[in-house]
CSV table of C-alpha atoms and ligand atoms in Angstrom, one decimal:
chain,number,residue,atom,x,y,z
A,1,MET,CA,0.0,0.0,0.0
A,2,LYS,CA,1.5,3.3,-1.1
A,3,LYS,CA,-1.3,5.6,-0.3
A,4,ILE,CA,-3.6,6.0,2.8
A,5,GLU,CA,-6.5,5.8,0.3
A,6,GLU,CA,-5.5,2.2,-0.3
A,7,ILE,CA,-5.8,1.4,3.4
A,8,ILE,CA,-9.4,2.9,3.4
A,9,SER,CA,-10.3,0.8,0.3
A,10,TYR,CA,-9.0,-2.3,1.8
A,11,VAL,CA,-10.9,-2.0,5.1
A,12,GLN,CA,-14.0,-0.9,3.2
A,13,ALA,CA,-14.0,-4.2,1.3
A,14,LYS,CA,-13.6,-6.3,4.5
A,15,GLY,CA,-16.5,-4.8,6.4
A,16,PRO,CA,-16.9,-2.9,9.7
A,17,MET,CA,-15.3,-3.4,13.1
A,18,THR,CA,-16.7,-1.9,16.4
A,19,ILE,CA,-15.0,1.0,17.9
A,20,ALA,CA,-15.4,2.3,21.5
A,21,VAL,CA,-14.9,6.0,21.7
A,22,ALA,CA,-13.9,7.5,25.1
A,23,SER,CA,-15.3,11.1,25.6
A,24,ALA,CA,-17.0,11.2,22.2
A,25,GLU,CA,-18.3,14.8,22.7
A,26,ASP,CA,-15.9,16.2,20.1
A,27,ARG,CA,-16.6,17.6,16.7
A,28,ASP,CA,-13.8,16.1,14.7
A,29,VAL,CA,-14.1,12.7,16.5
A,30,LEU,CA,-17.8,12.5,15.7
A,31,LEU,CA,-17.3,13.6,12.1
A,32,ALA,CA,-14.6,10.9,11.7
A,33,VAL,CA,-16.6,8.1,13.4
A,34,ASP,CA,-19.7,9.0,11.4
A,35,LYS,CA,-17.8,9.0,8.1
A,36,ALA,CA,-16.3,5.6,9.0
A,37,ARG,CA,-19.9,4.4,9.6
A,38,GLU,CA,-21.0,5.8,6.2
A,39,LEU,CA,-18.0,4.1,4.5
A,40,GLY,CA,-18.8,0.8,6.2
A,41,ILE,CA,-15.5,0.8,8.0
A,42,ALA,CA,-16.6,1.0,11.7
A,43,ARG,CA,-19.6,1.0,14.0
A,44,GLY,CA,-19.2,3.4,17.0
A,45,ILE,CA,-20.1,3.0,20.6
A,46,LEU,CA,-20.0,6.5,22.0
A,47,VAL,CA,-19.0,6.8,25.6
A,48,GLY,CA,-19.1,10.2,27.3
A,49,ASP,CA,-21.4,13.1,28.3
A,50,LYS,CA,-24.7,12.1,26.5
A,51,GLU,CA,-26.1,15.6,26.4
A,52,LYS,CA,-22.9,17.0,25.0
A,53,ILE,CA,-22.6,14.2,22.4
A,54,GLU,CA,-26.2,14.9,21.3
A,55,GLU,CA,-25.5,18.6,21.1
A,56,VAL,CA,-22.4,18.2,19.0
A,57,ALA,CA,-24.1,15.7,16.8
A,58,GLN,CA,-27.1,17.9,16.2
A,59,LYS,CA,-24.8,20.8,15.1
A,60,LEU,CA,-23.2,18.5,12.6
A,61,ASN,CA,-26.4,17.0,11.4
A,62,ILE,CA,-25.3,13.5,12.5
A,63,ASN,CA,-28.2,11.1,13.2
A,64,LEU,CA,-27.4,9.1,16.3
A,65,THR,CA,-30.1,6.5,16.0
A,66,ASP,CA,-27.5,3.9,14.7
A,67,TYR,CA,-25.3,4.5,17.8
A,68,GLU,CA,-25.1,3.0,21.2
A,69,ILE,CA,-24.4,5.9,23.6
A,70,ILE,CA,-23.2,5.2,27.2
A,71,HIS,CA,-23.4,8.1,29.5
A,72,LYS,CA,-20.3,8.9,31.6
A,73,GLU,CA,-19.8,12.3,33.1
A,74,ASN,CA,-16.1,12.6,33.4
A,75,MET,CA,-13.1,11.7,31.2
A,76,GLN,CA,-11.7,9.0,33.5
A,77,ASP,CA,-15.0,7.1,33.8
A,78,ALA,CA,-15.6,7.4,30.0
A,79,SER,CA,-12.0,6.1,29.3
A,80,ALA,CA,-12.5,3.2,31.8
A,81,GLU,CA,-15.8,2.2,30.3
A,82,ALA,CA,-14.5,2.4,26.7
A,83,VAL,CA,-11.5,0.3,27.7
A,84,LYS,CA,-13.8,-2.3,29.4
A,85,LEU,CA,-15.9,-2.5,26.2
A,86,VAL,CA,-12.8,-3.5,24.3
A,87,SER,CA,-11.3,-5.9,26.9
A,88,SER,CA,-14.7,-7.6,27.2
A,89,GLY,CA,-14.8,-8.2,23.5
A,90,LYS,CA,-17.8,-5.9,22.8
A,91,ALA,CA,-15.6,-3.6,20.7
A,92,HIS,CA,-12.5,-4.3,18.6
A,93,ILE,CA,-10.9,-0.9,18.8
A,94,LEU,CA,-10.4,1.8,21.4
A,95,MET,CA,-10.5,5.5,20.4
A,96,LYS,CA,-9.6,8.6,22.2
A,97,GLY,CA,-12.1,11.5,22.0
A,98,LEU,CA,-12.0,14.7,24.1
A,99,VAL,CA,-9.8,13.3,26.8
A,100,ASP,CA,-6.1,13.8,27.8
A,101,THR,CA,-3.8,11.2,26.3
A,102,SER,CA,-2.3,10.1,29.6
A,103,ILE,CA,-5.8,9.5,31.2
A,104,ILE,CA,-6.9,7.1,28.4
A,105,LEU,CA,-3.5,5.4,28.3
A,106,LYS,CA,-3.5,4.8,32.1
A,107,GLU,CA,-6.9,3.2,31.7
A,108,ALA,CA,-5.6,1.1,28.8
A,109,LEU,CA,-2.7,0.0,31.0
A,110,ASN,CA,-5.0,-0.8,34.0
A,111,ALA,CA,-3.9,-4.2,35.4
A,112,ASP,CA,-7.5,-5.3,36.2
A,113,TYR,CA,-9.5,-4.4,33.1
A,114,GLY,CA,-6.9,-2.9,30.7
A,115,LEU,CA,-5.6,-4.1,27.3
A,116,ARG,CA,-2.1,-5.2,28.3
A,117,GLU,CA,-0.7,-8.5,27.0
A,118,GLY,CA,2.6,-8.2,28.7
A,119,LYS,CA,4.2,-6.3,25.8
A,120,LEU,CA,5.2,-2.7,25.4
A,121,LEU,CA,2.7,-0.4,23.9
A,122,SER,CA,3.9,2.2,21.5
A,123,HIS,CA,2.6,4.7,18.9
A,124,VAL,CA,3.2,4.4,15.2
A,125,ALA,CA,2.4,7.2,12.8
A,126,VAL,CA,1.9,6.7,9.0
A,127,PHE,CA,2.5,9.6,6.7
A,128,GLU,CA,1.9,10.1,3.0
A,129,PRO,CA,4.5,12.8,2.2
A,130,GLU,CA,4.1,14.4,-1.2
A,131,ASN,CA,7.8,14.0,-2.1
A,132,TYR,CA,8.3,10.4,-1.0
A,133,ASP,CA,7.5,7.4,-3.1
A,134,LYS,CA,5.9,5.3,-0.4
A,135,LEU,CA,4.2,5.5,3.0
A,136,LEU,CA,6.6,6.6,5.7
A,137,LEU,CA,6.2,5.2,9.3
A,138,MET,CA,7.5,7.0,12.3
A,139,THR,CA,7.6,6.0,16.0
A,140,ASP,CA,7.1,6.9,18.8
A,141,ALA,CA,5.5,10.3,18.9
A,142,ALA,CA,3.0,9.8,21.7
A,143,MET,CA,3.5,7.1,24.3
A,144,ASN,CA,7.1,6.2,25.3
A,145,ILE,CA,8.8,9.3,26.7
A,146,ALA,CA,12.5,8.4,26.8
A,147,PRO,CA,12.9,4.7,25.7
A,148,ASP,CA,16.0,2.8,26.5
A,149,LEU,CA,17.6,0.2,24.3
A,150,GLU,CA,15.3,-2.6,25.4
A,151,LYS,CA,12.2,-0.4,24.8
A,152,LYS,CA,13.5,0.7,21.4
A,153,LYS,CA,13.7,-3.0,20.4
A,154,GLU,CA,10.1,-3.4,21.3
A,155,ILE,CA,9.1,-0.2,19.6
A,156,ILE,CA,10.7,-1.5,16.4
A,157,LYS,CA,8.9,-4.8,16.7
A,158,ASN,CA,5.5,-2.9,17.1
A,159,SER,CA,6.2,-0.7,14.1
A,160,ILE,CA,7.0,-3.8,12.0
A,161,LYS,CA,3.5,-5.0,12.6
A,162,VAL,CA,2.1,-1.8,11.1
A,163,ALA,CA,4.6,-2.2,8.1
A,164,LYS,CA,3.4,-5.8,7.6
A,165,ALA,CA,-0.3,-4.6,7.8
A,166,ILE,CA,0.4,-2.2,4.9
A,167,GLU,CA,2.1,-5.1,3.1
A,168,VAL,CA,5.7,-4.0,3.5
A,169,GLU,CA,7.3,-7.4,4.2
A,170,THR,CA,10.8,-6.5,5.2
A,171,PRO,CA,10.8,-2.8,6.2
A,172,ASN,CA,13.9,-0.6,6.4
A,173,VAL,CA,14.2,0.8,9.9
A,174,CYS,CA,16.4,3.9,10.1
A,175,VAL,CA,17.3,4.9,13.6
A,176,ILE,CA,17.2,8.7,13.7
A,177,CYS,CA,19.8,10.7,15.6
A,178,ALA,CA,21.4,14.2,15.3
A,179,LYS,CA,24.3,12.8,13.2
A,180,GLU,CA,25.6,9.7,11.5
A,181,LYS,CA,28.8,9.1,13.5
A,182,VAL,CA,28.6,7.2,16.8
A,183,SER,CA,29.4,9.5,19.7
A,184,PRO,CA,29.5,8.4,23.4
A,185,LYS,CA,28.2,11.9,24.2
A,186,MET,CA,25.0,11.2,22.3
A,187,GLU,CA,23.3,8.1,23.7
A,188,ALA,CA,20.9,7.8,20.8
A,189,THR,CA,23.8,7.2,18.4
A,190,VAL,CA,25.2,4.4,20.6
A,191,ASP,CA,21.7,2.8,20.8
A,192,ALA,CA,21.5,3.1,17.0
A,193,GLN,CA,24.7,1.2,16.4
A,194,GLU,CA,23.6,-1.4,18.9
A,195,LEU,CA,20.2,-1.8,17.3
A,196,GLU,CA,21.9,-2.3,13.9
A,197,ARG,CA,24.1,-5.0,15.4
A,198,LEU,CA,21.2,-6.8,17.1
A,199,ASN,CA,19.4,-6.9,13.8
A,200,LYS,CA,22.5,-8.3,12.0
A,201,GLU,CA,22.8,-11.0,14.7
A,202,GLY,CA,19.1,-11.9,14.3
A,203,GLU,CA,17.8,-10.6,17.6
A,204,ILE,CA,15.5,-8.1,15.8
A,205,LYS,CA,13.9,-10.0,13.0
A,206,ASP,CA,11.8,-9.3,9.9
A,207,CYS,CA,13.4,-6.0,9.1
A,208,VAL,CA,16.7,-4.3,8.2
A,209,VAL,CA,17.9,-1.8,10.8
A,210,GLY,CA,20.4,0.9,10.1
A,211,GLY,CA,21.8,3.8,12.1
A,212,PRO,CA,22.7,6.2,13.3
A,213,PHE,CA,21.1,8.3,10.6
A,214,GLY,CA,20.4,12.0,10.4
A,215,LEU,CA,16.8,12.5,9.2
A,216,ASP,CA,17.9,13.8,5.8
A,217,ASN,CA,20.1,10.8,5.0
A,218,ALA,CA,17.3,8.4,6.0
A,219,ILE,CA,14.8,9.8,3.5
A,220,SER,CA,16.9,11.4,0.7
A,221,LYS,CA,19.5,9.4,-1.3
A,222,GLU,CA,20.8,12.7,-2.8
A,223,ALA,CA,21.5,14.1,0.7
A,224,ALA,CA,23.3,10.9,1.6
A,225,ILE,CA,25.4,10.9,-1.5
A,226,HIS,CA,26.2,14.5,-1.0
A,227,LYS,CA,27.5,13.7,2.5
A,228,GLY,CA,29.4,10.6,1.3
A,229,ILE,CA,27.2,8.2,3.2
A,230,ASP,CA,27.3,4.7,1.7
A,231,HIS,CA,24.7,2.8,3.6
A,232,PRO,CA,22.2,0.4,1.9
A,233,LEU,CA,19.3,2.1,3.8
A,234,ALA,CA,20.2,5.7,3.0
A,235,GLY,CA,17.2,7.4,1.4
A,236,VAL,CA,15.0,4.3,1.5
A,237,ALA,CA,13.5,4.3,5.0
A,238,ASP,CA,10.2,2.7,5.6
A,239,ILE,CA,10.3,3.3,9.4
A,240,LEU,CA,11.9,6.2,11.3
A,241,LEU,CA,12.7,5.3,14.9
A,242,MET,CA,12.9,8.5,16.8
A,243,PRO,CA,15.2,8.9,19.9
A,244,ASN,CA,12.5,10.2,22.2
A,245,ILE,CA,8.9,11.5,22.4
A,246,GLU,CA,10.0,15.1,21.8
A,247,ALA,CA,11.7,14.3,18.5
A,248,GLY,CA,8.8,12.1,17.4
A,249,ASN,CA,6.2,14.7,18.3
A,250,VAL,CA,8.0,17.6,16.6
A,251,PHE,CA,8.4,15.5,13.4
A,252,TYR,CA,4.7,14.5,13.6
A,253,LYS,CA,3.5,18.1,13.9
A,254,THR,CA,6.0,19.4,11.3
A,255,MET,CA,4.6,16.8,8.8
A,256,VAL,CA,1.0,17.7,9.6
A,257,PHE,CA,1.3,21.5,9.9
A,258,LEU,CA,4.1,22.5,7.5
A,259,ALA,CA,4.3,19.6,5.1
A,260,LYS,CA,0.5,19.0,5.1
A,261,ALA,CA,1.1,15.3,4.7
A,262,LYS,CA,-1.8,13.0,5.0
A,263,ASN,CA,-1.5,10.9,8.2
A,264,ALA,CA,-2.8,8.2,10.4
A,265,GLY,CA,-1.7,6.7,13.7
A,266,VAL,CA,-2.2,3.8,16.0
A,267,ILE,CA,-1.0,2.4,19.3
A,268,VAL,CA,0.3,-1.1,18.9
A,269,GLY,CA,1.2,-3.8,21.5
A,270,ALA,CA,-2.1,-4.0,23.3
A,271,SER,CA,-4.7,-6.7,22.9
A,272,ALA,CA,-6.5,-4.3,20.5
A,273,PRO,CA,-5.5,-1.3,18.4
A,274,ILE,CA,-5.9,2.1,20.0
A,275,VAL,CA,-6.7,5.3,18.0
A,276,LEU,CA,-4.9,8.0,19.7
A,277,THR,CA,-5.1,11.1,17.5
A,278,SER,CA,-3.9,14.4,18.7
A,279,ARG,CA,-6.4,17.2,19.2
A,280,ALA,CA,-4.5,18.9,16.4
A,281,ASP,CA,-5.6,16.3,13.9
A,282,ASN,CA,-8.6,17.1,11.8
A,283,ASP,CA,-11.5,14.8,11.1
A,284,GLU,CA,-9.8,13.4,7.9
A,285,ALA,CA,-6.7,12.4,10.0
A,286,LYS,CA,-8.9,10.8,12.6
A,287,LEU,CA,-10.8,8.9,9.9
A,288,ASN,CA,-7.4,7.7,8.5
A,289,SER,CA,-6.4,6.5,11.9
A,290,ILE,CA,-9.7,4.6,12.3
A,291,ALA,CA,-9.0,2.9,9.0
A,292,LEU,CA,-5.5,2.0,10.0
A,293,SER,CA,-6.7,0.6,13.3
A,294,VAL,CA,-9.4,-1.4,11.5
A,295,LEU,CA,-6.7,-2.7,9.2
A,296,MET,CA,-4.6,-3.8,12.2
A,297,ALA,CA,-7.6,-5.5,13.8
A,298,ILE,CA,-8.4,-7.4,10.5
A,299,LYS,CA,-4.8,-8.5,10.0
A,300,LYS,CA,-4.6,-9.7,13.6
A,301,GLU,CA,-7.8,-11.7,13.2
A,302,GLU,CA,-6.4,-13.2,10.0
A,303,GLY,CA,-3.2,-14.1,11.9
A,304,SER,CA,-1.0,-12.2,9.4
A,305,ILE,CA,0.5,-9.9,12.0
B,1,LIG,N1,3.7,-0.2,27.5
B,1,LIG,C1,3.3,-1.2,28.4
B,1,LIG,N2,3.2,-1.0,29.7
B,1,LIG,C2,3.5,0.3,30.1
B,1,LIG,C3,3.9,1.3,29.3
B,1,LIG,C4,4.0,1.0,27.9
B,1,LIG,N3,4.4,1.9,27.0
B,1,LIG,N4,4.1,2.4,30.0
B,1,LIG,C5,3.9,2.1,31.3
B,1,LIG,N5,3.5,0.8,31.3
B,1,LIG,C6,3.1,0.0,32.5
B,1,LIG,C7,4.3,-0.1,33.5
B,1,LIG,O1,5.1,-1.2,33.2
B,1,LIG,C8,3.5,-0.3,34.8
B,1,LIG,O2,3.1,-1.6,35.0
B,1,LIG,C9,2.3,0.6,34.6
B,1,LIG,O3,2.1,0.7,33.2
B,1,LIG,C10,2.5,2.0,35.2
B,1,LIG,O4,3.7,2.5,34.8
B,1,LIG,P1,4.2,4.0,34.9
B,1,LIG,O5,3.9,4.4,36.3
B,1,LIG,O6,5.6,4.2,34.4
B,1,LIG,O7,3.3,4.7,33.9
B,1,LIG,P2,2.3,5.9,34.0
B,1,LIG,O8,0.9,5.3,34.2
B,1,LIG,O9,2.7,6.9,35.0
B,1,LIG,O10,2.4,6.5,32.6
B,1,LIG,C11,2.2,5.7,31.4
B,1,LIG,C12,1.9,6.8,30.3
B,1,LIG,C13,1.7,6.0,29.0
B,1,LIG,C14,0.6,7.5,30.7
B,1,LIG,C15,3.1,7.8,30.2
B,1,LIG,O11,4.2,7.1,29.7
B,1,LIG,C16,2.8,9.0,29.4
B,1,LIG,O12,2.2,9.9,30.0
B,1,LIG,N6,3.2,9.0,28.2
B,1,LIG,C17,3.1,10.2,27.3
B,1,LIG,C18,1.7,10.4,26.9
B,1,LIG,C19,1.5,11.8,26.4
B,1,LIG,O13,1.2,12.7,27.2
B,1,LIG,N7,1.6,12.0,25.1
B,1,LIG,C20,1.6,13.3,24.6
B,1,LIG,C21,1.8,13.4,23.2
B,1,LIG,S1,0.3,13.0,22.3
């Protein structure tokens, strides 16, 4: 799949999945969920302040007769309820509405009713940049704050699942740093070298890992040639592994606000996909993320990821 549109067509053909929305009283969230319903991608269960949900829906001319609405007054209760709908099997996907990221994530991680399977959860973003010949994945812009080497290994594994879901069999993973040379003063470069070694030794499978890379040399062959970098992954990255949440988040917002790239995102590693769009994402980005999550759920059910 080279375009986000292809993800949407694929999930449209496979039929809808059920999505539990925590704090659904949000304009862009309701627009996206209703568009997903119209396209036959997802059925929504709306959890949150019922009156506010109805008020927003009315302003948008959305007919709520097809929706189950569960009234919860505050963000935490709405998140807990939406998580329980997923862990009990009533919904396939969890989606964040008008609620703080850390509140819904804490509920998703809850030991009693959460969605943990003993693995690390991490966020993967998918971009369709105009000047790149394929979809570009980037991780982790939203969940893991300052991952160490062990966590970076798990973050790579999660991102490979998304690459496989969009039918990239052996993705190129470029570990992004501030420069290409390993420097003990920059821990990210030391981790990058180690991740490349672990991949060569077979500890990180089903991908090719390279690093350290400056961002330019991971996505532009010309930039790499100009700098005299002769690495087989230079300019052909499928996945960018960011050193920390700040780098990931800045890249994400730069792609959205300055590069105007189409995007989607999903949290991977839990028992079900989690749609964790940023409040800055518009309804189109939220719809794309629903489609990506439905794709992940379908591929998981099929046993291909
Ligand atoms: N995957 C799996 N389990 C995890 C993860 C993870 N990524 N993070 C924490 N856990 C587990 C721990 O092992 C532990 O069992 C339990 O959860 C609590 O761990 P804490 O105390 O370290 O975690 P919390 O609850 O304080 O914080 C977890 C968050 C995900 C909420 C935190 O890491 C966070 O706030 N991340 C950033 C979210 C954010 O604000 N993003 C903004 C950009 S959109």
